[in-house]
């Protein structure tokens, strides 16, 4: 049985490839740029673009199961082609915000296209990725500082290896058809606590500077974020910074239930990614 992993060069997809290979599956990996893929031995790398369904013909040949990275454009044609090629099961990388009108419409387009295809489907809706901190890695490497508003905002970061482990489980195991799994990491931490944990992982202190939200808002908009998105996001952070947010045990338990072990902590994520943050200041 061949499993096609799309988004295979991504933070999660790369882990999905690795975990499926380790479990002995026949894995095919999709990328738009095979030369730059850097995927492990043992995986067949194929070129294709999810925005150009006709480019997927070779990638889909003989595939029975598929991990679908969410690219809304042309997704109905992509799943129709997959069905014609003989794919029977699709596991969708969606997001916990899928039902949020501001952030989730792309996820819902992909989920709906797969539901309407008549293929067997499972939707994965992970919460915020710990990997989002990689956007701050350069600043940490060069200045050892993170400047953000709402240092007290709480999130429940999810390690990409856990998203991948959930995906690998539902790709391989029966019994998950028609299920939507919303899940998250095992602990609720403030933004400032997450910065501290990255500092511990690299053995260096990282300064957290709390920005004034009004100034930060202008900066984010200048960086290209739409004002209405920034407002919703900042509103969510302001709300969560107001009081102690308990861990969403239900979401954390999904990882344990599906993978047989608790989700990885943020400290573990930071240790796994220490190299991304630790280049010394020259
Ligand atoms: N960040 C969060 O907090 C969060 C939370 C929940 C869900 N999510 C979802 O997770 C996604 C990110 O996953 P990730 O971190 O594993 O990915 P990533 O590291 O952002 O990498 C993007 C991947 O998508 C592939 N890709 C993009 N456009 C493509 C196209 N048109 N055709 C084929 N492949 C395409 C890229 O492949 P090539 O460049 O090799 O072609 C690459 O493998 C987000 O886009 C979001 O949908 C994110």
Tab-separated table of C-alpha atoms and ligand atoms in Angstrom:
chain	number	residue	atom	x	y	z
A	1	UNK	CA	0.000	0.000	0.000
A	2	UNK	CA	1.454	3.339	-1.072
A	3	UNK	CA	0.822	6.456	1.015
A	4	UNK	CA	1.256	9.862	-0.620
A	5	UNK	CA	2.397	12.651	1.688
A	6	UNK	CA	1.768	16.138	0.326
A	7	UNK	CA	3.401	19.113	2.033
A	8	UNK	CA	6.184	16.585	2.605
A	9	UNK	CA	8.940	19.165	2.949
A	10	UNK	CA	6.989	21.101	5.594
A	11	UNK	CA	7.546	21.018	9.331
A	12	UNK	CA	4.755	18.474	9.833
A	13	UNK	CA	4.965	16.679	6.465
A	14	UNK	CA	8.651	15.874	6.917
A	15	UNK	CA	7.801	14.220	10.242
A	16	UNK	CA	4.890	12.329	8.673
A	17	UNK	CA	7.275	10.950	6.042
A	18	UNK	CA	9.829	9.944	8.673
A	19	UNK	CA	7.316	8.287	10.984
A	20	UNK	CA	5.587	6.347	8.171
A	21	UNK	CA	8.944	5.153	6.839
A	22	UNK	CA	9.974	4.048	10.316
A	23	UNK	CA	6.754	2.045	10.582
A	24	UNK	CA	7.646	0.266	7.346
A	25	UNK	CA	5.201	1.888	4.923
A	26	UNK	CA	5.752	2.557	1.249
A	27	UNK	CA	5.888	6.368	1.189
A	28	UNK	CA	5.742	8.777	-1.708
A	29	UNK	CA	6.462	12.462	-1.057
A	30	UNK	CA	5.119	15.375	-3.058
A	31	UNK	CA	7.020	18.618	-3.532
A	32	UNK	CA	7.147	21.396	-6.082
A	33	UNK	CA	10.944	21.276	-5.982
A	34	UNK	CA	12.369	17.764	-5.698
A	35	UNK	CA	15.986	19.002	-5.904
A	36	UNK	CA	15.540	21.016	-2.726
A	37	UNK	CA	13.446	18.442	-0.839
A	38	UNK	CA	16.213	16.898	1.297
A	39	UNK	CA	13.981	13.968	2.269
A	40	UNK	CA	15.344	10.743	3.768
A	41	UNK	CA	16.463	7.681	1.845
A	42	UNK	CA	13.685	5.238	1.241
A	43	UNK	CA	11.003	7.715	0.210
A	44	UNK	CA	10.067	8.226	-3.435
A	45	UNK	CA	10.068	11.959	-4.139
A	46	UNK	CA	7.709	13.157	-6.869
A	47	UNK	CA	7.152	16.585	-8.321
A	48	UNK	CA	3.698	18.148	-8.288
A	49	UNK	CA	1.775	21.275	-7.392
A	50	UNK	CA	-1.536	21.134	-5.508
A	51	UNK	CA	-2.611	24.284	-7.333
A	52	UNK	CA	-2.183	22.478	-10.671
A	53	UNK	CA	-4.104	19.195	-10.421
A	54	UNK	CA	-2.870	17.970	-13.805
A	55	UNK	CA	0.686	18.032	-12.391
A	56	UNK	CA	-0.286	15.315	-9.865
A	57	UNK	CA	-0.960	12.468	-12.282
A	58	UNK	CA	2.334	10.617	-11.710
A	59	UNK	CA	2.289	11.322	-7.963
A	60	UNK	CA	-1.161	9.761	-7.534
A	61	UNK	CA	-0.635	6.629	-9.613
A	62	UNK	CA	-1.102	3.527	-7.448
A	63	UNK	CA	-1.670	5.517	-4.242
A	64	UNK	CA	-4.223	4.200	-1.731
A	65	UNK	CA	-3.955	6.722	1.104
A	66	UNK	CA	-3.020	10.353	1.181
A	67	UNK	CA	-2.046	13.046	3.700
A	68	UNK	CA	-3.407	16.294	2.269
A	69	UNK	CA	-1.702	19.618	2.992
A	70	UNK	CA	-4.432	22.307	2.880
A	71	UNK	CA	-4.218	24.270	-0.366
A	72	UNK	CA	-7.773	25.458	-1.106
A	73	UNK	CA	-7.214	26.511	-4.698
A	74	UNK	CA	-8.340	23.655	-7.016
A	75	UNK	CA	-8.761	21.221	-4.120
A	76	UNK	CA	-12.003	19.765	-5.548
A	77	UNK	CA	-10.145	18.852	-8.737
A	78	UNK	CA	-7.258	17.438	-6.717
A	79	UNK	CA	-9.506	15.091	-4.736
A	80	UNK	CA	-11.475	14.112	-7.871
A	81	UNK	CA	-8.193	13.147	-9.522
A	82	UNK	CA	-7.124	11.274	-6.413
A	83	UNK	CA	-10.355	9.316	-6.448
A	84	UNK	CA	-9.986	8.430	-10.131
A	85	UNK	CA	-6.423	7.299	-9.450
A	86	UNK	CA	-7.672	4.857	-6.789
A	87	UNK	CA	-7.044	6.757	-3.566
A	88	UNK	CA	-9.432	5.548	-0.869
A	89	UNK	CA	-8.500	7.492	2.270
A	90	UNK	CA	-7.564	11.154	2.719
A	91	UNK	CA	-6.250	12.619	5.971
A	92	UNK	CA	-6.557	16.404	5.914
A	93	UNK	CA	-4.202	18.751	7.750
A	94	UNK	CA	-6.696	21.362	8.886
A	95	UNK	CA	-6.589	23.575	11.986
A	96	UNK	CA	-8.362	24.168	15.288
A	97	UNK	CA	-9.558	27.513	13.880
A	98	UNK	CA	-11.402	25.841	10.980
A	99	UNK	CA	-14.778	27.111	12.203
A	100	UNK	CA	-13.484	30.638	12.825
A	101	UNK	CA	-14.741	32.820	9.946
A	102	UNK	CA	-11.655	35.009	10.056
A	103	UNK	CA	-8.978	32.303	9.968
A	104	UNK	CA	-10.706	29.096	8.998
A	105	UNK	CA	-12.318	29.486	5.605
A	106	UNK	CA	-9.393	27.927	3.724
A	107	UNK	CA	-9.449	24.888	6.016
A	108	UNK	CA	-13.199	24.455	5.566
A	109	UNK	CA	-12.910	24.655	1.771
A	110	UNK	CA	-10.418	21.792	1.851
A	111	UNK	CA	-12.370	19.771	4.432
A	112	UNK	CA	-15.628	20.173	2.487
A	113	UNK	CA	-14.076	19.212	-0.837
A	114	UNK	CA	-12.793	15.986	0.699
A	115	UNK	CA	-16.121	15.252	2.442
A	116	UNK	CA	-18.034	15.792	-0.806
A	117	UNK	CA	-15.677	13.582	-2.813
A	118	UNK	CA	-17.119	10.414	-1.269
A	119	UNK	CA	-13.618	9.314	-0.222
A	120	UNK	CA	-12.970	8.075	3.289
A	121	UNK	CA	-11.759	11.118	5.245
A	122	UNK	CA	-10.361	12.184	8.595
A	123	UNK	CA	-9.743	15.813	9.485
A	124	UNK	CA	-6.900	16.807	11.796
A	125	UNK	CA	-7.407	20.119	13.537
A	126	UNK	CA	-4.271	20.868	15.556
A	127	UNK	CA	-3.996	24.041	17.613
A	128	UNK	CA	-1.191	26.546	17.400
A	129	UNK	CA	2.123	25.018	16.327
A	130	UNK	CA	5.125	25.416	18.610
A	131	UNK	CA	6.918	25.763	15.265
A	132	UNK	CA	5.529	29.277	14.846
A	133	UNK	CA	8.411	30.352	17.096
A	134	UNK	CA	10.779	29.621	14.203
A	135	UNK	CA	9.596	32.958	12.765
A	136	UNK	CA	11.419	34.574	15.708
A	137	UNK	CA	14.568	32.460	15.430
A	138	UNK	CA	16.622	34.986	13.536
A	139	UNK	CA	15.837	37.751	16.033
A	140	UNK	CA	16.734	35.437	18.898
A	141	UNK	CA	20.011	34.409	17.242
A	142	UNK	CA	21.082	37.949	16.517
A	143	UNK	CA	19.662	39.944	19.454
A	144	UNK	CA	18.524	37.428	22.097
A	145	UNK	CA	15.261	39.304	22.357
A	146	UNK	CA	11.579	38.802	21.530
A	147	UNK	CA	9.362	41.878	21.314
A	148	UNK	CA	5.654	41.168	21.334
A	149	UNK	CA	2.460	42.448	22.891
A	150	UNK	CA	0.530	40.343	25.409
A	151	UNK	CA	3.355	38.423	27.066
A	152	UNK	CA	0.728	36.981	29.392
A	153	UNK	CA	-1.330	35.490	26.568
A	154	UNK	CA	-1.621	31.747	26.976
A	155	UNK	CA	-1.412	29.113	24.268
A	156	UNK	CA	-1.145	25.345	24.251
A	157	UNK	CA	1.617	24.810	21.673
A	158	UNK	CA	1.658	21.628	19.657
A	159	UNK	CA	4.883	19.891	18.588
A	160	UNK	CA	4.912	19.091	14.873
A	161	UNK	CA	6.045	15.546	15.706
A	162	UNK	CA	2.745	15.027	17.567
A	163	UNK	CA	0.696	16.357	14.647
A	164	UNK	CA	2.636	13.929	12.465
A	165	UNK	CA	2.153	11.060	14.905
A	166	UNK	CA	-1.602	11.605	14.877
A	167	UNK	CA	-1.533	11.747	11.067
A	168	UNK	CA	0.571	8.592	10.785
A	169	UNK	CA	-1.825	6.762	13.112
A	170	UNK	CA	-4.993	7.624	11.216
A	171	UNK	CA	-3.331	6.977	7.862
A	172	UNK	CA	-2.279	3.509	8.931
A	173	UNK	CA	-5.095	2.419	11.276
A	174	UNK	CA	-8.743	1.745	10.484
A	175	UNK	CA	-11.573	3.203	12.561
A	176	UNK	CA	-11.062	6.917	11.991
A	177	UNK	CA	-13.279	7.478	8.943
A	178	UNK	CA	-15.531	10.533	9.216
A	179	UNK	CA	-13.778	11.756	12.371
A	180	UNK	CA	-12.582	15.297	13.061
A	181	UNK	CA	-9.837	15.408	15.668
A	182	UNK	CA	-9.170	18.729	17.380
A	183	UNK	CA	-6.061	18.523	19.505
A	184	UNK	CA	-3.242	20.477	21.143
A	185	UNK	CA	-0.085	20.147	23.178
A	186	UNK	CA	-0.043	18.997	26.821
A	187	UNK	CA	0.420	22.326	28.630
A	188	UNK	CA	-0.802	25.903	28.644
A	189	UNK	CA	2.036	28.437	28.735
A	190	UNK	CA	2.228	32.189	28.455
A	191	UNK	CA	4.158	33.719	25.596
A	192	UNK	CA	6.788	34.929	28.080
A	193	UNK	CA	7.128	31.411	29.535
A	194	UNK	CA	7.670	30.025	26.042
A	195	UNK	CA	10.442	32.549	25.418
A	196	UNK	CA	12.033	31.492	28.709
A	197	UNK	CA	11.872	27.821	27.697
A	198	UNK	CA	13.680	28.543	24.441
A	199	UNK	CA	16.337	30.344	26.482
A	200	UNK	CA	16.729	27.303	28.745
A	201	UNK	CA	17.087	25.057	25.665
A	202	UNK	CA	19.971	27.129	24.312
A	203	UNK	CA	21.512	27.909	27.705
A	204	UNK	CA	21.211	31.659	27.136
A	205	UNK	CA	18.866	34.261	28.513
A	206	UNK	CA	16.405	35.610	25.965
A	207	UNK	CA	14.869	38.955	26.886
A	208	UNK	CA	11.131	39.320	26.504
A	209	UNK	CA	10.063	42.906	25.833
A	210	UNK	CA	6.367	43.527	26.120
A	211	UNK	CA	5.253	45.832	23.324
A	212	UNK	CA	2.467	48.327	23.573
A	213	UNK	CA	-0.401	46.716	21.592
A	214	UNK	CA	-1.154	49.901	19.635
A	215	UNK	CA	2.425	50.228	18.425
A	216	UNK	CA	2.660	46.511	17.747
A	217	UNK	CA	-0.561	46.661	15.722
A	218	UNK	CA	0.918	49.302	13.407
A	219	UNK	CA	4.061	47.213	12.958
A	220	UNK	CA	2.144	44.059	12.111
A	221	UNK	CA	0.032	45.920	9.576
A	222	UNK	CA	3.180	47.400	8.025
A	223	UNK	CA	4.537	43.831	7.818
A	224	UNK	CA	1.546	42.945	5.643
A	225	UNK	CA	-0.995	41.439	8.052
A	226	UNK	CA	-4.545	42.612	7.262
A	227	UNK	CA	-5.810	44.991	9.971
A	228	UNK	CA	-8.931	42.906	10.660
A	229	UNK	CA	-6.820	39.766	11.206
A	230	UNK	CA	-4.476	41.617	13.581
A	231	UNK	CA	-7.468	42.928	15.514
A	232	UNK	CA	-9.019	39.495	15.961
A	233	UNK	CA	-5.670	37.954	16.893
A	234	UNK	CA	-4.784	40.699	19.373
A	235	UNK	CA	-8.319	40.460	20.794
A	236	UNK	CA	-7.826	36.726	21.415
A	237	UNK	CA	-4.458	37.312	23.080
A	238	UNK	CA	-5.808	40.162	25.204
A	239	UNK	CA	-8.641	37.919	26.358
A	240	UNK	CA	-6.348	35.010	27.225
A	241	UNK	CA	-3.892	37.324	29.009
A	242	UNK	CA	-6.665	38.459	31.380
A	243	UNK	CA	-6.795	35.373	33.514
A	244	UNK	CA	-5.220	32.000	34.110
A	245	UNK	CA	-6.185	29.768	31.199
A	246	UNK	CA	-6.493	26.136	32.173
A	247	UNK	CA	-5.073	23.445	29.928
A	248	UNK	CA	-7.691	22.162	27.511
A	249	UNK	CA	-7.376	18.599	28.790
A	250	UNK	CA	-9.755	17.266	26.188
A	251	UNK	CA	-7.560	18.477	23.318
A	252	UNK	CA	-4.390	17.242	25.006
A	253	UNK	CA	-5.975	13.835	25.597
A	254	UNK	CA	-6.626	13.317	21.881
A	255	UNK	CA	-2.881	13.049	21.244
A	256	UNK	CA	-2.500	10.507	24.051
A	257	UNK	CA	-5.486	8.489	22.855
A	258	UNK	CA	-4.431	8.363	19.204
A	259	UNK	CA	-0.677	7.955	19.576
A	260	UNK	CA	-0.492	6.041	22.857
A	261	UNK	CA	1.675	8.686	24.554
A	262	UNK	CA	1.278	12.192	25.913
A	263	UNK	CA	2.012	15.120	23.652
A	264	UNK	CA	5.531	16.500	23.724
A	265	UNK	CA	6.107	19.472	26.045
A	266	UNK	CA	7.184	22.899	24.828
A	267	UNK	CA	10.531	22.371	26.576
A	268	UNK	CA	10.999	19.263	24.436
A	269	UNK	CA	10.132	21.245	21.301
A	270	UNK	CA	12.619	23.962	22.229
A	271	UNK	CA	15.320	21.345	22.853
A	272	UNK	CA	14.577	19.678	19.518
A	273	UNK	CA	14.988	23.060	17.812
A	274	UNK	CA	17.826	24.512	19.886
A	275	UNK	CA	20.074	24.670	16.822
A	276	UNK	CA	17.606	27.023	15.130
A	277	UNK	CA	17.975	29.547	17.954
A	278	UNK	CA	21.464	29.187	19.330
A	279	UNK	CA	23.966	30.657	16.900
A	280	UNK	CA	26.018	32.983	19.110
A	281	UNK	CA	25.865	36.743	18.744
A	282	UNK	CA	29.103	37.653	16.893
B	1	LIG	N1	1.028	27.381	12.174
B	1	LIG	C1	0.042	26.964	12.965
B	1	LIG	O1	-0.067	27.326	14.143
B	1	LIG	C2	-0.976	25.997	12.397
B	1	LIG	C3	-1.964	25.474	13.220
B	1	LIG	C4	-2.885	24.580	12.681
B	1	LIG	C5	-2.786	24.226	11.334
B	1	LIG	N2	-1.805	24.743	10.552
B	1	LIG	C6	-1.707	24.341	9.123
B	1	LIG	O2	-0.481	23.744	8.893
B	1	LIG	C7	0.116	24.301	7.728
B	1	LIG	C8	1.606	24.328	7.866
B	1	LIG	O3	2.083	22.991	7.900
B	1	LIG	P1	3.643	22.739	7.922
B	1	LIG	O4	4.211	23.570	9.034
B	1	LIG	O5	3.899	21.297	7.926
B	1	LIG	O6	4.098	23.336	6.512
B	1	LIG	P2	5.227	24.366	6.171
B	1	LIG	O7	6.449	24.067	6.970
B	1	LIG	O8	4.620	25.718	6.201
B	1	LIG	O9	5.559	23.988	4.658
B	1	LIG	C9	4.654	24.167	3.626
B	1	LIG	C10	4.539	22.856	2.834
B	1	LIG	O10	3.473	22.938	1.908
B	1	LIG	C11	3.912	22.558	0.639
B	1	LIG	N3	3.144	23.321	-0.352
B	1	LIG	C12	2.729	24.604	-0.253
B	1	LIG	N4	2.034	24.951	-1.355
B	1	LIG	C13	2.000	23.860	-2.144
B	1	LIG	C14	1.436	23.586	-3.412
B	1	LIG	N5	0.782	24.524	-4.104
B	1	LIG	N6	1.598	22.363	-3.935
B	1	LIG	C15	2.292	21.407	-3.269
B	1	LIG	N7	2.848	21.600	-2.063
B	1	LIG	C16	2.699	22.806	-1.512
B	1	LIG	C17	5.388	22.896	0.616
B	1	LIG	O11	6.010	22.031	-0.308
B	1	LIG	P3	7.126	22.443	-1.406
B	1	LIG	O12	7.516	23.871	-1.126
B	1	LIG	O13	8.232	21.464	-1.181
B	1	LIG	O14	6.447	22.244	-2.698
B	1	LIG	C18	5.780	22.542	2.050
B	1	LIG	O15	6.014	21.169	2.177
B	1	LIG	C19	-0.442	25.706	7.614
B	1	LIG	O16	-0.438	26.118	6.266
B	1	LIG	C20	-1.794	25.548	8.172
B	1	LIG	O17	-2.608	25.199	7.084
B	1	LIG	C21	-0.897	25.611	11.051
